[in-house]
PDB file of C-alpha atoms in Angstrom:
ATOM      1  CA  UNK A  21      51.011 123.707 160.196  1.00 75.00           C
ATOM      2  CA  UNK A  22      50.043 126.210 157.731  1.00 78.00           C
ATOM      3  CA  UNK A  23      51.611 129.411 158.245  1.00 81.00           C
ATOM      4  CA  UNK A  24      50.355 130.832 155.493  1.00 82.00           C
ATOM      5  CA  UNK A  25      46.808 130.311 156.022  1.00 78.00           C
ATOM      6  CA  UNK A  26      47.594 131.368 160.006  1.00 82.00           C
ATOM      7  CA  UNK A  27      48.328 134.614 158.812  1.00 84.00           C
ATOM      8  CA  UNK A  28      46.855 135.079 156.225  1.00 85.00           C
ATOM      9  CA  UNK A  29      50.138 136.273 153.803  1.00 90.00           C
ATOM     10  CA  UNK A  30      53.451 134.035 152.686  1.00 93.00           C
ATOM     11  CA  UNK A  31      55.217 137.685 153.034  1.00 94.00           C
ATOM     12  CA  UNK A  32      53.957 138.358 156.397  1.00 95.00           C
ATOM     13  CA  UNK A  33      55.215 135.083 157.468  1.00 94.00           C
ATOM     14  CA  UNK A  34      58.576 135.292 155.544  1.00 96.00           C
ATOM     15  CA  UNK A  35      59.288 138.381 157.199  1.00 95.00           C
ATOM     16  CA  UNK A  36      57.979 137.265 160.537  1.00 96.00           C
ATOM     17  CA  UNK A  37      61.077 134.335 159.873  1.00 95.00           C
ATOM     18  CA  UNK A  38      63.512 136.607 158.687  1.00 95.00           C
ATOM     19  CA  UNK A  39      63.208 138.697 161.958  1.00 95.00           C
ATOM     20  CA  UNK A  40      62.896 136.014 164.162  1.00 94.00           C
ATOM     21  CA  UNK A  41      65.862 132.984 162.748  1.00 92.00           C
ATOM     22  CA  UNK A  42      67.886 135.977 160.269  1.00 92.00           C
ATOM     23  CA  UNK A  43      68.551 139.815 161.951  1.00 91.00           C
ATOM     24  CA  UNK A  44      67.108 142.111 163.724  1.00 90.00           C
ATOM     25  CA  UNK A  45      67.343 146.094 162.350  1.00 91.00           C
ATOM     26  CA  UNK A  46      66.483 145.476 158.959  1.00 92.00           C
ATOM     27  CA  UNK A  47      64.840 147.738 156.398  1.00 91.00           C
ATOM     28  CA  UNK A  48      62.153 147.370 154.043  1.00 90.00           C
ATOM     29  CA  UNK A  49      64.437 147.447 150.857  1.00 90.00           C
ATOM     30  CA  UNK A  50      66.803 144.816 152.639  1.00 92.00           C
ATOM     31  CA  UNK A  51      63.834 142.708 152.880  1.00 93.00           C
ATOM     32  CA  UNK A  52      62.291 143.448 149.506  1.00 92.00           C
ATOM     33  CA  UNK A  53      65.733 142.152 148.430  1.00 92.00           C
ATOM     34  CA  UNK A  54      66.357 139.118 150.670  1.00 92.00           C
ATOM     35  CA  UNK A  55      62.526 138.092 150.505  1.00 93.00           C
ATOM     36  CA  UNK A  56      62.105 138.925 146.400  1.00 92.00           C
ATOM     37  CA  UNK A  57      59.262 140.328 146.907  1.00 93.00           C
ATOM     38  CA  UNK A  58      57.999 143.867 145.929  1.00 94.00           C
ATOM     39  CA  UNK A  59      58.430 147.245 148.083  1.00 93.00           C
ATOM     40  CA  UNK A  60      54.532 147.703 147.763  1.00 95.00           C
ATOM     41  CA  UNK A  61      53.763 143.975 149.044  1.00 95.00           C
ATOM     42  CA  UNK A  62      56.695 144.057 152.150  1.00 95.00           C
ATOM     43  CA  UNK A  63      54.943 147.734 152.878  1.00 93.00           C
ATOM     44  CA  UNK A  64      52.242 146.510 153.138  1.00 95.00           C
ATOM     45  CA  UNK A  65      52.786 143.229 155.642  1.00 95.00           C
ATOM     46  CA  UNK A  66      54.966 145.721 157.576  1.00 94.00           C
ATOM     47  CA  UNK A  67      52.142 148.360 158.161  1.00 94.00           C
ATOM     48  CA  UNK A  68      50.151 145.507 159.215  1.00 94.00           C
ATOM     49  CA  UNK A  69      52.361 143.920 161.508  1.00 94.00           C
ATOM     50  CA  UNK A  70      53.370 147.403 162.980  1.00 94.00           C
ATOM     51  CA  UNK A  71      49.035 148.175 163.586  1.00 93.00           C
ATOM     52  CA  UNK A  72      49.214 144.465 165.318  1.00 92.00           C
ATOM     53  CA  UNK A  73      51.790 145.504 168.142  1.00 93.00           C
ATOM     54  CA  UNK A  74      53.860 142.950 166.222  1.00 94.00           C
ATOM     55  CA  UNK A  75      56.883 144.729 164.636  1.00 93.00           C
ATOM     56  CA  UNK A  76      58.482 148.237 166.037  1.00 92.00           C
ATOM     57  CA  UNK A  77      59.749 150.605 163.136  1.00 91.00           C
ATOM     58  CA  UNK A  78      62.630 153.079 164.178  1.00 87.00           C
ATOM     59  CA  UNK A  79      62.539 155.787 161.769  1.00 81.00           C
ATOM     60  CA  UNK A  80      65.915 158.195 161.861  1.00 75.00           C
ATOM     61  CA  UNK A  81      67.640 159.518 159.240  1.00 65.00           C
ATOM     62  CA  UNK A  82      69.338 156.601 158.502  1.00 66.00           C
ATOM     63  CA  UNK A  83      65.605 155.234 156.846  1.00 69.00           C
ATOM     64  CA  UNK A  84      63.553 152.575 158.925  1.00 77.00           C
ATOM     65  CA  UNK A  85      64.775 149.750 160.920  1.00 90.00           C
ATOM     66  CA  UNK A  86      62.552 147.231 161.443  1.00 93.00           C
ATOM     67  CA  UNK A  87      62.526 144.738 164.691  1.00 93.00           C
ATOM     68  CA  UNK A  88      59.948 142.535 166.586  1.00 94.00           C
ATOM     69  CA  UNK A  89      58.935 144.010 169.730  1.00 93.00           C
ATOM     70  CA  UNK A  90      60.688 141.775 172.390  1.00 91.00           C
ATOM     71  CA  UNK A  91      57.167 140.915 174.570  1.00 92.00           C
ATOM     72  CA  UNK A  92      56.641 138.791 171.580  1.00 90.00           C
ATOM     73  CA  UNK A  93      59.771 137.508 170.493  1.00 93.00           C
ATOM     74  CA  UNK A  94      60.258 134.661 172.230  1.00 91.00           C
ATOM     75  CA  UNK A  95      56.566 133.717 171.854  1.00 92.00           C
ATOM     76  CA  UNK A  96      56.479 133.780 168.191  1.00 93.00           C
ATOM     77  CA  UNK A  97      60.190 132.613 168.395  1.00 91.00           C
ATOM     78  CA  UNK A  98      58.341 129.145 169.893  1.00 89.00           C
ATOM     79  CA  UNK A  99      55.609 129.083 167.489  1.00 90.00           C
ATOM     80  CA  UNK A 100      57.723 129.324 164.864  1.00 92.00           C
ATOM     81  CA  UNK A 101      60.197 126.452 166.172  1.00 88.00           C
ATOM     82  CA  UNK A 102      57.143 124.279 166.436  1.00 88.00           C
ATOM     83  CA  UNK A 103      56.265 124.169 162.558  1.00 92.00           C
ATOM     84  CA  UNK A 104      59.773 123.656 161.804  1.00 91.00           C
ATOM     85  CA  UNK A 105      59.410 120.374 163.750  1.00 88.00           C
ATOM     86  CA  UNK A 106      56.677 119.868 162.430  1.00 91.00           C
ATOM     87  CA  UNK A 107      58.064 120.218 158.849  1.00 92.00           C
ATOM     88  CA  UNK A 108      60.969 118.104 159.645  1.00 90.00           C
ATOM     89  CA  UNK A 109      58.709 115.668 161.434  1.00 89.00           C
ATOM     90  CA  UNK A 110      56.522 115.357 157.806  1.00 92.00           C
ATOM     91  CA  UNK A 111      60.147 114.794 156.009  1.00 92.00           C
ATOM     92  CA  UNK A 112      61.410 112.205 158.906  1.00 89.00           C
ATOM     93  CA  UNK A 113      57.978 110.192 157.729  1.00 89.00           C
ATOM     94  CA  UNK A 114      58.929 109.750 153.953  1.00 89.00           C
ATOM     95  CA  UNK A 115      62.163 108.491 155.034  1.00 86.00           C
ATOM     96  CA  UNK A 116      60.697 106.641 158.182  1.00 84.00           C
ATOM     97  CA  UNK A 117      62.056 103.061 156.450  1.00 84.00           C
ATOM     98  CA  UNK A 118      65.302 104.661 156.200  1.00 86.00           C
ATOM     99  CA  UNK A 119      65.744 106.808 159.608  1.00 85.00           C
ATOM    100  CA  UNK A 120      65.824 105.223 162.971  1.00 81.00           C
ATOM    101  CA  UNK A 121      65.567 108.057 165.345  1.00 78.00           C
ATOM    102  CA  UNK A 122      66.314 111.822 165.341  1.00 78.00           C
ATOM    103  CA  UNK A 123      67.181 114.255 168.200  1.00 70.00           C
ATOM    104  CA  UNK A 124      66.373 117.469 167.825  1.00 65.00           C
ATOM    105  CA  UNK A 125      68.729 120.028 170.319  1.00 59.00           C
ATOM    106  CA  UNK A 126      70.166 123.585 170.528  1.00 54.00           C
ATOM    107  CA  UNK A 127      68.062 125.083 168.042  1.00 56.00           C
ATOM    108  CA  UNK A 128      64.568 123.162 169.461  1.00 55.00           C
ATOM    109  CA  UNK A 129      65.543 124.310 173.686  1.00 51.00           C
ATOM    110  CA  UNK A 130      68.376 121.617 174.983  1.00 55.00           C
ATOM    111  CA  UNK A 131      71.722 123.022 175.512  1.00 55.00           C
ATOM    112  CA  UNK A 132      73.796 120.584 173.501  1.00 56.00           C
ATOM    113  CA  UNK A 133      76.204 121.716 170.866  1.00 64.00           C
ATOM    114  CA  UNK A 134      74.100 120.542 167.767  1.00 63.00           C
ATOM    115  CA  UNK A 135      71.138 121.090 166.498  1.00 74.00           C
ATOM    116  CA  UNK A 136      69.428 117.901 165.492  1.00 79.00           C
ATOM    117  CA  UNK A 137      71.297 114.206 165.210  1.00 79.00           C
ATOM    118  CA  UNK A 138      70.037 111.217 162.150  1.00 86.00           C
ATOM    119  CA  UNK A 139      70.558 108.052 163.050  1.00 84.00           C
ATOM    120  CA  UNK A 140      70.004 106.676 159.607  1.00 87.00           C
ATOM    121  CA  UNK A 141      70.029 102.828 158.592  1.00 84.00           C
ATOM    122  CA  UNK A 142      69.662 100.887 155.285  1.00 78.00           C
ATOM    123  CA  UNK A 143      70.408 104.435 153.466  1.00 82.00           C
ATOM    124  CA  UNK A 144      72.516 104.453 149.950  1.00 86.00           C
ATOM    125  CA  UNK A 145      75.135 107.940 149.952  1.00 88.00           C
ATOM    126  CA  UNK A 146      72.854 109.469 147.302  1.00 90.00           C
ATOM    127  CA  UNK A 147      69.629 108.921 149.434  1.00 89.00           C
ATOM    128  CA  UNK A 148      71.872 110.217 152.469  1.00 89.00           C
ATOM    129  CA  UNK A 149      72.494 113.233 150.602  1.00 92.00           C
ATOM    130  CA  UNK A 150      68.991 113.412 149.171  1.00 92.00           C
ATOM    131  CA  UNK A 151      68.141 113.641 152.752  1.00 91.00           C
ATOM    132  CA  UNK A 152      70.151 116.198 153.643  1.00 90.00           C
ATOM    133  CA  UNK A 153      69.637 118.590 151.063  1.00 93.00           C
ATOM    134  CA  UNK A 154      65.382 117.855 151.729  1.00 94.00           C
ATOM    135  CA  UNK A 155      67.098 119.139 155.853  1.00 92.00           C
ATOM    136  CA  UNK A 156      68.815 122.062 154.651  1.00 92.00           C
ATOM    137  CA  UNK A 157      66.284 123.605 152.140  1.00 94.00           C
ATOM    138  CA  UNK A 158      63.256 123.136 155.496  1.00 93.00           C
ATOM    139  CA  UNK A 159      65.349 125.186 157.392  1.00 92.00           C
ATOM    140  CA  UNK A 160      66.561 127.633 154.516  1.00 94.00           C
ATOM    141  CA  UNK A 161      62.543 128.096 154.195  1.00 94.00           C
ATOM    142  CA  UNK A 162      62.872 129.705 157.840  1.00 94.00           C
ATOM    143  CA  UNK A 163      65.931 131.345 156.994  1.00 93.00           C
ATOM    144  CA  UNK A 164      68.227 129.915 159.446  1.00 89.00           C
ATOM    145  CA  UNK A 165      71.228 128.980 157.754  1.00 84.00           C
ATOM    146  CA  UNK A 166      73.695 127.925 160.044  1.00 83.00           C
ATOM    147  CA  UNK A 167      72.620 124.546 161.167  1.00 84.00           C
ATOM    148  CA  UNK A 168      75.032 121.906 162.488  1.00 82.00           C
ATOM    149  CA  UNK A 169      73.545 118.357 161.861  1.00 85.00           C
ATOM    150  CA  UNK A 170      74.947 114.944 162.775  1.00 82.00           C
ATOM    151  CA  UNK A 171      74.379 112.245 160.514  1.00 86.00           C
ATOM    152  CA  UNK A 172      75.195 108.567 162.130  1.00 84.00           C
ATOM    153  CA  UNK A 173      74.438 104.921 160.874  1.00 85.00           C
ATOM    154  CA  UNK A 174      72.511 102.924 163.919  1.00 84.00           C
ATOM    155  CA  UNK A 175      75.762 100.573 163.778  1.00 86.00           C
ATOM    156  CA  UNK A 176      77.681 103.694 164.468  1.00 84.00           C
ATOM    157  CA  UNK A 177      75.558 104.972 167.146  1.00 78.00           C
ATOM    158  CA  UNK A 178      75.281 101.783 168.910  1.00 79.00           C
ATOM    159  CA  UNK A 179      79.319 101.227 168.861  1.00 83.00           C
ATOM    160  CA  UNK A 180      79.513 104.464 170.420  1.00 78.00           C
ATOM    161  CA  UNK A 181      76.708 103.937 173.053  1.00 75.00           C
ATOM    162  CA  UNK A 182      78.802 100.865 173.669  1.00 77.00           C
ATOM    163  CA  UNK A 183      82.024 101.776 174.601  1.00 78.00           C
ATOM    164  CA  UNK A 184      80.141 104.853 176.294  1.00 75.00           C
ATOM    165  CA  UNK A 185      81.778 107.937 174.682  1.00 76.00           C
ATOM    166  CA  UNK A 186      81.119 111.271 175.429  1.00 74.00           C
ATOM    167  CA  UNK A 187      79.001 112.101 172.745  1.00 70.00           C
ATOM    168  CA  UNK A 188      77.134 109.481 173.284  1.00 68.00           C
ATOM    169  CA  UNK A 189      76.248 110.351 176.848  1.00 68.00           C
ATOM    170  CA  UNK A 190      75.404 113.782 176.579  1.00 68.00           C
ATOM    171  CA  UNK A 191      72.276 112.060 174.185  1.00 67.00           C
ATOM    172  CA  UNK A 192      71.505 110.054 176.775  1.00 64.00           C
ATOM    173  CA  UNK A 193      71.133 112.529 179.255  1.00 65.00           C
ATOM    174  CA  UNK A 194      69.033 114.665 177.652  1.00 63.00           C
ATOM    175  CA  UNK A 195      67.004 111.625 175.938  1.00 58.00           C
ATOM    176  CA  UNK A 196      67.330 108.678 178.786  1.00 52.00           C
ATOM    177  CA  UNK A 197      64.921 106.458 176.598  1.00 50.00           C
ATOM    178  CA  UNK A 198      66.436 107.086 173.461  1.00 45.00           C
ATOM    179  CA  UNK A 199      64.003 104.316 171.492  1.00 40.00           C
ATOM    180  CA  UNK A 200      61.007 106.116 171.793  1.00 38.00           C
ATOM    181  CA  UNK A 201      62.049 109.740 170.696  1.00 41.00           C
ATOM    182  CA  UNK A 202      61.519 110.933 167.346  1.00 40.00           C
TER     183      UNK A 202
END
């Protein structure tokens, strides 16, 4: 999914991330600086987003705080979650020799205590890390930065499924089928 083209700016949707997967009660200058773009071009996303019912500004004589209005949040919050997957998705396909399966979790709605699982096979440790540095710089993109990812061979994760350990049940619970999610 194109974000971009969706809305029409790559600031406007880097700031739209940054509120939604960073903080909350940030200002402009914070997010000229975190976003590297210029105070003119943030301004100018921000006014828009604030005319759209988007974004509330807080002005006090601290300076302005910026947050998304919380009718939206979780809305956008979605939206948002869904072209992650659907990044990661597009990066599980180059690799699709390579990875068996992947769970996605906490992060993507199911209370477990990760946020996504690879069950790799066939993979070398350089294309294992290749893998998950192509992982952490999709979800850097959407400025979530604390993401806790479980990396497992197949022979691994059917040892475990065998002798039934916990881990391996709480996958099953939330993913009965396991063979045909992706």
């Amino acid at each position: 999914m194109n974000l971009e083209k969706l809305f029409g700016s790559k600031t406007k949707v880097d700031i739209l991330k940054y509120l939604l997967f960073r903080r909350q009660w940030v200002s402009m200058r914070a997010l000229e600086s975190e976003l590297e773009r210029t105070f003119p071009a943030i301004k100018k996303q921000i006014d828009s987003l604030e005319e759209s019912g988007i974004i509330d500004i807080n002005k006090d004589n601290a300076g302005f705080s910026i947050t998304m209005l919380t009718t939206h949040y979780e809305l956008f919050r979605m939206f948002f979650l869904a072209s992650l997957k659907e990044d990661l998705l597009e990066l599980f396909s180059t690799y699709s020799v390579m990875i068996d399966r992947t769970f996605r979790w906490k992060k993507f709605w199911i209370p477990l205590e990760f946020d996504m699982m690879v069950i790799y096979q066939h993979m070398e440790v350089n294309q294992i890390q290749q893998l998950k540095d192509s992982i952490a710089e999709i979800f850097h993109k959407y400025f979530i930065e604390n993401v806790s990812i479980v990396y497992m061979s197949k022979p691994e994760r059917d040892k475990r499924c065998k002798f039934i350990d916990k881990f391996a049940l709480q996958v099953l619970r939330y993913y009965p089928d396991s063979s045909t999610h992706h």
